Each structure stands twice: as structure tokens, then as C-alpha cells.
PDB file of C-alpha atoms in Angstrom:
ATOM      1  CA  MET A 146      24.106  17.684 -19.218  1.00 42.00           C
ATOM      2  CA  THR A 147      25.003  17.466 -15.513  1.00 44.00           C
ATOM      3  CA  LEU A 148      21.457  16.706 -14.345  1.00 46.00           C
ATOM      4  CA  ARG A 149      21.506  12.997 -15.032  1.00 50.00           C
ATOM      5  CA  PRO A 150      24.465  12.110 -12.743  1.00 53.00           C
ATOM      6  CA  GLU A 151      22.982  14.268  -9.983  1.00 52.00           C
ATOM      7  CA  THR A 152      19.604  12.614 -10.386  1.00 59.00           C
ATOM      8  CA  SER A 153      21.220   9.186 -10.320  1.00 79.00           C
ATOM      9  CA  LEU A 154      23.118  10.083  -7.156  1.00 80.00           C
ATOM     10  CA  ALA A 155      19.924  11.309  -5.501  1.00 79.00           C
ATOM     11  CA  GLN A 156      18.149   8.106  -6.438  1.00 84.00           C
ATOM     12  CA  ARG A 157      20.967   5.993  -5.023  1.00 84.00           C
ATOM     13  CA  LYS A 158      20.927   7.992  -1.804  1.00 85.00           C
ATOM     14  CA  ARG A 159      17.168   7.604  -1.500  1.00 86.00           C
ATOM     15  CA  GLN A 160      17.435   3.854  -2.058  1.00 86.00           C
ATOM     16  CA  LEU A 161      20.178   3.605   0.554  1.00 90.00           C
ATOM     17  CA  VAL A 162      18.052   5.399   3.161  1.00 91.00           C
ATOM     18  CA  ALA A 163      15.035   3.217   2.341  1.00 89.00           C
ATOM     19  CA  THR A 164      17.163   0.087   2.690  1.00 88.00           C
ATOM     20  CA  GLU A 165      18.582   1.234   6.023  1.00 92.00           C
ATOM     21  CA  LEU A 166      15.097   1.987   7.337  1.00 93.00           C
ATOM     22  CA  THR A 167      13.837  -1.404   6.175  1.00 90.00           C
ATOM     23  CA  GLU A 168      16.742  -3.257   7.789  1.00 89.00           C
ATOM     24  CA  ALA A 169      16.345  -1.320  11.048  1.00 93.00           C
ATOM     25  CA  ALA A 170      12.607  -1.995  11.135  1.00 93.00           C
ATOM     26  CA  LEU A 171      12.918  -5.710  10.419  1.00 88.00           C
ATOM     27  CA  GLN A 172      15.566  -6.121  13.117  1.00 88.00           C
ATOM     28  CA  LEU A 173      13.381  -4.359  15.676  1.00 92.00           C
ATOM     29  CA  PHE A 174      10.276  -6.292  14.685  1.00 90.00           C
ATOM     30  CA  THR A 175      12.190  -9.546  15.045  1.00 83.00           C
ATOM     31  CA  HIS A 176      13.550  -8.714  18.490  1.00 85.00           C
ATOM     32  CA  LYS A 177      10.667  -6.746  20.008  1.00 88.00           C
ATOM     33  CA  GLY A 178       7.622  -7.773  17.995  1.00 88.00           C
ATOM     34  CA  PHE A 179       5.768  -5.639  15.484  1.00 91.00           C
ATOM     35  CA  ASP A 180       3.398  -3.948  17.903  1.00 90.00           C
ATOM     36  CA  ALA A 181       6.096  -3.116  20.475  1.00 92.00           C
ATOM     37  CA  ALA A 182       8.543  -1.481  18.053  1.00 93.00           C
ATOM     38  CA  THR A 183       7.940   2.229  17.396  1.00 94.00           C
ATOM     39  CA  VAL A 184       8.634   4.489  14.441  1.00 95.00           C
ATOM     40  CA  ASP A 185      10.917   6.569  16.685  1.00 95.00           C
ATOM     41  CA  GLU A 186      13.020   3.479  17.424  1.00 95.00           C
ATOM     42  CA  ILE A 187      13.204   2.532  13.766  1.00 95.00           C
ATOM     43  CA  ALA A 188      14.332   6.018  12.768  1.00 95.00           C
ATOM     44  CA  THR A 189      16.901   6.181  15.567  1.00 95.00           C
ATOM     45  CA  ARG A 190      18.371   2.815  14.657  1.00 94.00           C
ATOM     46  CA  ALA A 191      18.628   3.880  11.006  1.00 93.00           C
ATOM     47  CA  GLY A 192      20.236   7.199  11.995  1.00 93.00           C
ATOM     48  CA  VAL A 193      17.507   9.415  10.573  1.00 93.00           C
ATOM     49  CA  SER A 194      14.660  11.535  11.959  1.00 94.00           C
ATOM     50  CA  LYS A 195      11.077  10.415  12.417  1.00 94.00           C
ATOM     51  CA  ARG A 196      10.131  12.979   9.775  1.00 94.00           C
ATOM     52  CA  THR A 197      12.505  11.301   7.326  1.00 94.00           C
ATOM     53  CA  PHE A 198      10.899   7.933   8.055  1.00 95.00           C
ATOM     54  CA  PHE A 199       7.513   9.290   6.964  1.00 95.00           C
ATOM     55  CA  ARG A 200       8.989  10.621   3.732  1.00 93.00           C
ATOM     56  CA  TYR A 201       9.725   7.015   2.783  1.00 93.00           C
ATOM     57  CA  PHE A 202       6.951   5.026   4.433  1.00 93.00           C
ATOM     58  CA  ALA A 203       3.400   5.928   5.418  1.00 91.00           C
ATOM     59  CA  SER A 204       3.367   3.487   8.335  1.00 91.00           C
ATOM     60  CA  LYS A 205       5.179   0.613  10.039  1.00 90.00           C
ATOM     61  CA  GLU A 206       3.055  -1.776   7.978  1.00 88.00           C
ATOM     62  CA  ASP A 207       4.395  -0.313   4.743  1.00 88.00           C
ATOM     63  CA  VAL A 208       7.984  -1.087   5.722  1.00 89.00           C
ATOM     64  CA  VAL A 209       7.245  -4.794   5.951  1.00 86.00           C
ATOM     65  CA  VAL A 210       4.766  -5.215   3.124  1.00 80.00           C
ATOM     66  CA  GLN A 211       6.852  -3.257   0.622  1.00 78.00           C
ATOM     67  CA  PHE A 212       9.628  -5.763   1.249  1.00 70.00           C
ATOM     68  CA  LEU A 213       7.587  -8.160  -0.893  1.00 72.00           C
ATOM     69  CA  ALA A 214       5.470  -5.684  -2.870  1.00 73.00           C
ATOM     70  CA  GLY A 215       7.596  -5.788  -6.021  1.00 77.00           C
ATOM     71  CA  MET A 216       6.674  -9.429  -6.585  1.00 83.00           C
ATOM     72  CA  GLY A 217       3.433  -8.476  -8.317  1.00 85.00           C
ATOM     73  CA  ALA A 218       5.101  -6.396 -11.012  1.00 85.00           C
ATOM     74  CA  ASP A 219       7.697  -9.142 -11.488  1.00 88.00           C
ATOM     75  CA  MET A 220       4.974 -11.754 -11.982  1.00 91.00           C
ATOM     76  CA  ARG A 221       3.174  -9.713 -14.616  1.00 91.00           C
ATOM     77  CA  ALA A 222       6.408  -8.966 -16.469  1.00 92.00           C
ATOM     78  CA  SER A 223       7.339 -12.643 -16.369  1.00 93.00           C
ATOM     79  CA  LEU A 224       3.942 -13.682 -17.758  1.00 94.00           C
ATOM     80  CA  ALA A 225       4.380 -11.294 -20.677  1.00 94.00           C
ATOM     81  CA  THR A 226       7.528 -13.172 -21.725  1.00 94.00           C
ATOM     82  CA  ARG A 227       6.049 -16.695 -21.711  1.00 95.00           C
ATOM     83  CA  PRO A 228       5.602 -18.455 -25.103  1.00 94.00           C
ATOM     84  CA  ALA A 229       2.205 -17.835 -26.670  1.00 87.00           C
ATOM     85  CA  GLY A 230       1.404 -21.525 -27.170  1.00 87.00           C
ATOM     86  CA  GLU A 231       2.373 -22.618 -23.672  1.00 93.00           C
ATOM     87  CA  PRO A 232      -0.392 -24.221 -21.559  1.00 94.00           C
ATOM     88  CA  LEU A 233      -1.849 -21.729 -19.121  1.00 95.00           C
ATOM     89  CA  SER A 234      -0.971 -23.838 -16.090  1.00 95.00           C
ATOM     90  CA  GLU A 235       2.667 -24.036 -17.168  1.00 95.00           C
ATOM     91  CA  ALA A 236       2.930 -20.312 -17.817  1.00 96.00           C
ATOM     92  CA  LEU A 237       1.380 -19.385 -14.469  1.00 96.00           C
ATOM     93  CA  ARG A 238       3.387 -22.004 -12.602  1.00 95.00           C
ATOM     94  CA  HIS A 239       6.574 -20.465 -13.936  1.00 94.00           C
ATOM     95  CA  VAL A 240       5.369 -16.946 -13.149  1.00 93.00           C
ATOM     96  CA  VAL A 241       4.634 -17.814  -9.519  1.00 93.00           C
ATOM     97  CA  SER A 242       7.714 -20.010  -9.138  1.00 90.00           C
ATOM     98  CA  VAL A 243      10.174 -17.183  -9.801  1.00 85.00           C
ATOM     99  CA  PRO A 244       9.437 -15.091  -6.672  1.00 86.00           C
ATOM    100  CA  LEU A 245       8.890 -18.210  -4.568  1.00 86.00           C
ATOM    101  CA  ALA A 246      12.260 -19.633  -5.616  1.00 84.00           C
ATOM    102  CA  ALA A 247      13.848 -16.302  -4.663  1.00 82.00           C
ATOM    103  CA  CYS A 248      12.176 -16.598  -1.248  1.00 83.00           C
ATOM    104  CA  GLY A 249      13.634 -20.070  -0.814  1.00 81.00           C
ATOM    105  CA  ASP A 250      17.093 -18.967  -1.926  1.00 82.00           C
ATOM    106  CA  HIS A 251      17.105 -16.234   0.739  1.00 81.00           C
ATOM    107  CA  ALA A 252      15.113 -18.061   3.393  1.00 84.00           C
ATOM    108  CA  GLU A 253      17.018 -16.761   6.405  1.00 83.00           C
ATOM    109  CA  ARG A 254      16.186 -13.188   5.395  1.00 82.00           C
ATOM    110  CA  VAL A 255      12.760 -13.597   3.811  1.00 85.00           C
ATOM    111  CA  LEU A 256      11.147 -16.248   6.014  1.00 87.00           C
ATOM    112  CA  PRO A 257      10.998 -14.084   9.183  1.00 87.00           C
ATOM    113  CA  VAL A 258       9.273 -11.370   7.121  1.00 86.00           C
ATOM    114  CA  VAL A 259       6.739 -13.817   5.688  1.00 88.00           C
ATOM    115  CA  ARG A 260       6.010 -15.189   9.157  1.00 89.00           C
ATOM    116  CA  LEU A 261       5.628 -11.674  10.529  1.00 89.00           C
ATOM    117  CA  ILE A 262       3.161 -10.758   7.780  1.00 89.00           C
ATOM    118  CA  LEU A 263       1.063 -13.899   8.130  1.00 90.00           C
ATOM    119  CA  ARG A 264       0.929 -13.692  11.940  1.00 89.00           C
ATOM    120  CA  THR A 265       0.179  -9.965  12.288  1.00 90.00           C
ATOM    121  CA  PRO A 266      -3.421  -9.049  11.331  1.00 91.00           C
ATOM    122  CA  SER A 267      -2.642  -5.487  10.227  1.00 88.00           C
ATOM    123  CA  LEU A 268       0.253  -6.652   8.051  1.00 89.00           C
ATOM    124  CA  LEU A 269      -1.745  -9.503   6.563  1.00 91.00           C
ATOM    125  CA  ALA A 270      -4.520  -7.085   5.640  1.00 90.00           C
ATOM    126  CA  ARG A 271      -2.050  -4.845   3.793  1.00 87.00           C
ATOM    127  CA  PHE A 272      -0.419  -7.821   2.089  1.00 88.00           C
ATOM    128  CA  LEU A 273      -3.805  -9.031   0.864  1.00 90.00           C
ATOM    129  CA  GLU A 274      -4.436  -5.549  -0.544  1.00 89.00           C
ATOM    130  CA  HIS A 275      -1.235  -5.903  -2.555  1.00 88.00           C
ATOM    131  CA  GLN A 276      -2.312  -9.335  -3.764  1.00 90.00           C
ATOM    132  CA  ALA A 277      -5.598  -7.856  -4.988  1.00 92.00           C
ATOM    133  CA  GLU A 278      -3.585  -5.391  -7.081  1.00 91.00           C
ATOM    134  CA  TRP A 279      -1.404  -8.234  -8.375  1.00 92.00           C
ATOM    135  CA  ARG A 280      -4.534 -10.150  -9.379  1.00 94.00           C
ATOM    136  CA  GLU A 281      -5.769  -7.250 -11.489  1.00 94.00           C
ATOM    137  CA  GLY A 282      -2.403  -6.931 -13.205  1.00 94.00           C
ATOM    138  CA  LEU A 283      -2.217 -10.639 -13.960  1.00 95.00           C
ATOM    139  CA  ALA A 284      -5.828 -10.650 -15.159  1.00 96.00           C
ATOM    140  CA  GLU A 285      -5.076  -7.858 -17.622  1.00 95.00           C
ATOM    141  CA  GLU A 286      -2.018  -9.702 -18.919  1.00 95.00           C
ATOM    142  CA  LEU A 287      -3.944 -12.970 -19.164  1.00 95.00           C
ATOM    143  CA  GLY A 288      -6.737 -11.168 -21.010  1.00 95.00           C
ATOM    144  CA  ALA A 289      -4.251  -9.971 -23.603  1.00 93.00           C
ATOM    145  CA  ARG A 290      -2.733 -13.448 -23.814  1.00 92.00           C
ATOM    146  CA  LEU A 291      -6.088 -15.207 -24.258  1.00 91.00           C
ATOM    147  CA  GLY A 292      -7.781 -12.519 -26.342  1.00 93.00           C
ATOM    148  CA  LEU A 293     -10.385 -11.978 -23.617  1.00 93.00           C
ATOM    149  CA  ASP A 294     -11.607  -8.847 -21.867  1.00 94.00           C
ATOM    150  CA  PRO A 295     -11.427  -9.271 -18.052  1.00 92.00           C
ATOM    151  CA  ALA A 296     -14.287  -6.787 -17.743  1.00 91.00           C
ATOM    152  CA  THR A 297     -16.683  -9.097 -19.591  1.00 93.00           C
ATOM    153  CA  ASP A 298     -15.106 -12.554 -19.305  1.00 94.00           C
ATOM    154  CA  LEU A 299     -14.470 -14.316 -15.995  1.00 93.00           C
ATOM    155  CA  ARG A 300     -11.627 -16.515 -17.174  1.00 94.00           C
ATOM    156  CA  PRO A 301      -8.632 -14.126 -16.917  1.00 95.00           C
ATOM    157  CA  ARG A 302      -9.495 -13.059 -13.358  1.00 95.00           C
ATOM    158  CA  LEU A 303     -10.318 -16.613 -12.300  1.00 95.00           C
ATOM    159  CA  ALA A 304      -6.988 -17.869 -13.632  1.00 96.00           C
ATOM    160  CA  ALA A 305      -5.102 -15.054 -11.912  1.00 96.00           C
ATOM    161  CA  SER A 306      -6.947 -15.773  -8.666  1.00 96.00           C
ATOM    162  CA  MET A 307      -6.062 -19.454  -8.856  1.00 96.00           C
ATOM    163  CA  ALA A 308      -2.376 -18.698  -9.406  1.00 96.00           C
ATOM    164  CA  LEU A 309      -2.268 -16.306  -6.456  1.00 95.00           C
ATOM    165  CA  ALA A 310      -4.186 -18.753  -4.282  1.00 95.00           C
ATOM    166  CA  ALA A 311      -1.414 -21.250  -4.980  1.00 95.00           C
ATOM    167  CA  PHE A 312       1.196 -18.595  -4.180  1.00 93.00           C
ATOM    168  CA  ASP A 313      -0.515 -17.810  -0.870  1.00 93.00           C
ATOM    169  CA  ALA A 314      -0.947 -21.473   0.071  1.00 94.00           C
ATOM    170  CA  VAL A 315       2.733 -22.173  -0.578  1.00 93.00           C
ATOM    171  CA  LEU A 316       3.872 -19.214   1.518  1.00 91.00           C
ATOM    172  CA  ARG A 317       1.697 -20.370   4.408  1.00 93.00           C
ATOM    173  CA  ARG A 318       2.889 -23.975   4.283  1.00 92.00           C
ATOM    174  CA  TRP A 319       6.524 -22.958   3.922  1.00 92.00           C
ATOM    175  CA  SER A 320       6.353 -20.498   6.811  1.00 90.00           C
ATOM    176  CA  ALA A 321       4.616 -23.037   9.061  1.00 89.00           C
ATOM    177  CA  GLY A 322       7.721 -25.245   9.055  1.00 85.00           C
ATOM    178  CA  GLU A 323      10.145 -24.986  11.936  1.00 81.00           C
ATOM    179  CA  GLY A 324      13.672 -23.613  11.809  1.00 76.00           C
ATOM    180  CA  PRO A 325      15.343 -20.882   9.749  1.00 77.00           C
ATOM    181  CA  GLN A 326      14.617 -22.659   6.448  1.00 79.00           C
ATOM    182  CA  GLY A 327      10.926 -23.286   7.107  1.00 82.00           C
ATOM    183  CA  GLY A 328       9.135 -26.331   5.725  1.00 80.00           C
ATOM    184  CA  GLU A 329       9.405 -27.835   2.273  1.00 84.00           C
ATOM    185  CA  ALA A 330      11.120 -25.694  -0.348  1.00 84.00           C
ATOM    186  CA  PRO A 331       8.675 -23.237  -1.994  1.00 87.00           C
ATOM    187  CA  GLU A 332       9.673 -24.272  -5.513  1.00 83.00           C
ATOM    188  CA  ALA A 333       8.740 -27.884  -4.699  1.00 85.00           C
ATOM    189  CA  LEU A 334       5.449 -26.903  -3.104  1.00 91.00           C
ATOM    190  CA  ILE A 335       4.371 -24.792  -6.076  1.00 91.00           C
ATOM    191  CA  GLY A 336       4.768 -27.801  -8.353  1.00 91.00           C
ATOM    192  CA  GLU A 337       2.445 -29.740  -6.062  1.00 92.00           C
ATOM    193  CA  ALA A 338      -0.084 -26.898  -6.069  1.00 94.00           C
ATOM    194  CA  PHE A 339      -0.176 -26.561  -9.849  1.00 95.00           C
ATOM    195  CA  ALA A 340      -0.578 -30.297 -10.310  1.00 94.00           C
ATOM    196  CA  VAL A 341      -3.942 -29.778  -8.596  1.00 94.00           C
ATOM    197  CA  LEU A 342      -4.805 -26.626 -10.560  1.00 95.00           C
ATOM    198  CA  ALA A 343      -3.680 -27.694 -14.039  1.00 95.00           C
ATOM    199  CA  PRO A 344      -6.884 -29.510 -15.103  1.00 94.00           C
ATOM    200  CA  ALA A 345      -9.007 -26.464 -14.270  1.00 93.00           C
ATOM    201  CA  LEU A 346      -6.594 -23.966 -15.793  1.00 93.00           C
ATOM    202  CA  ASP A 347      -5.998 -25.810 -19.041  1.00 91.00           C
ATOM    203  CA  GLY A 348      -9.472 -27.248 -19.564  1.00 77.00           C
ATOM    204  CA  PRO A 349     -10.314 -30.088 -21.958  1.00 54.00           C
ATOM    205  CA  ALA A 350      -8.741 -28.267 -24.907  1.00 40.00           C
ATOM    206  CA  GLY A 351      -5.972 -26.549 -22.973  1.00 42.00           C
ATOM    207  CA  THR A 352      -7.569 -23.143 -23.436  1.00 49.00           C
ATOM    208  CA  GLY A 353      -7.806 -22.124 -19.788  1.00 53.00           C
ATOM    209  CA  PRO A 354     -10.640 -21.975 -17.216  1.00 55.00           C
TER     210      PRO A 354
END
């Protein structure tokens, strides 16, 4: 009966250490640049050992990319809650808008991370790996929604790819703007993107690509 509180405490402690390591890393990357900052410096700033760092993250790249990695699971979960009869473009626009709106709401914290990812080749490569995983998750959910098998029908994966292409395009345009708030608000940009995609996603009969 006493295991659950202890487990909960251990989980909270682990999350606290991970958060401290993430904050320390992002501060160093901002001030020194990604390539110049070392794992030793990150660990020292967070008050832990280098060995502890590697218990939480496999590399410096993981610290940054995992800052946004949870977006994929959130998108899939959000898609699962959309009304069954909703046009595909509207459902996917909402799904992509949620994390982008969160980015805009916390621009001073998130925007430097997005810029760092997009401007650092090794980070961008890892981020694109995550997006590939997101695409598979969305394709599976879209397959269930449309009654199609992504293994034999192109439409679920194409629709997922289009939604994530819009997500990526919005992040790039937002991050290209100057100042701590970036360019146009992400939630406004995603509406513009889906206005372009809607005809292809909904098709003549509104059944998707």
C-alpha cells in the first residue's frame, strides 16, 4: 500500500531533474550556441553529474528535440476526439492548431527553441525524425476515422503528410520573424495554410484526398 506514494515521489523527482537539465541546456545553447555548449557544462549548471545527464538524455540533441516531442502524441489524441462527420480539413486544422497556439502563447520560451532546431542541422534532422513518427500516428488515426488501411490506401498518409507540412511551414514562417514574438501568430498562419489545403483534403464530396 505504500508503493504508490513512493513511486509518485520518484516520478516527480525524475521530472524535476529532467526539467532542470532542459532549462540549463537551453540557457547554455542560447548564450553559447549549440555546438559550443558541452554536456559537462549542462550537467554542472543543473547541479548533477555527467552520468546523470546520460540517464535522462542520450545526447545534446535529445534535450532540445524532446522539448517539442510530445506534440505528436497530443495531435493524435486530439484527432481521436474530433466529431466523426467533420470535414477532414477542419479536423486536421484543429489538431495542428492546438500545439501551434501553445507555441504562440509561450513565444518567449518556445521561439528560441524552434529557431535553434531549424538553424542547427543535427537538431533539424532529429526533429524531422520525430515528425516522421507523428505522421505514422496520424495516418493510423486517420485510417480508423476514414475506414481505410494506411498499408494499402494512400489517403490517410497523404492527409497526415499535408497536415504536418502545414505545421512545418508555419513554424518556419513564424520563426523567421524578428523579435521575441517572431512573425505572424502561428494560429493565424495555420488558418492561411489550411485554406490552401482544404480543397485537396476534402475533395469534391468532402471525403478526403
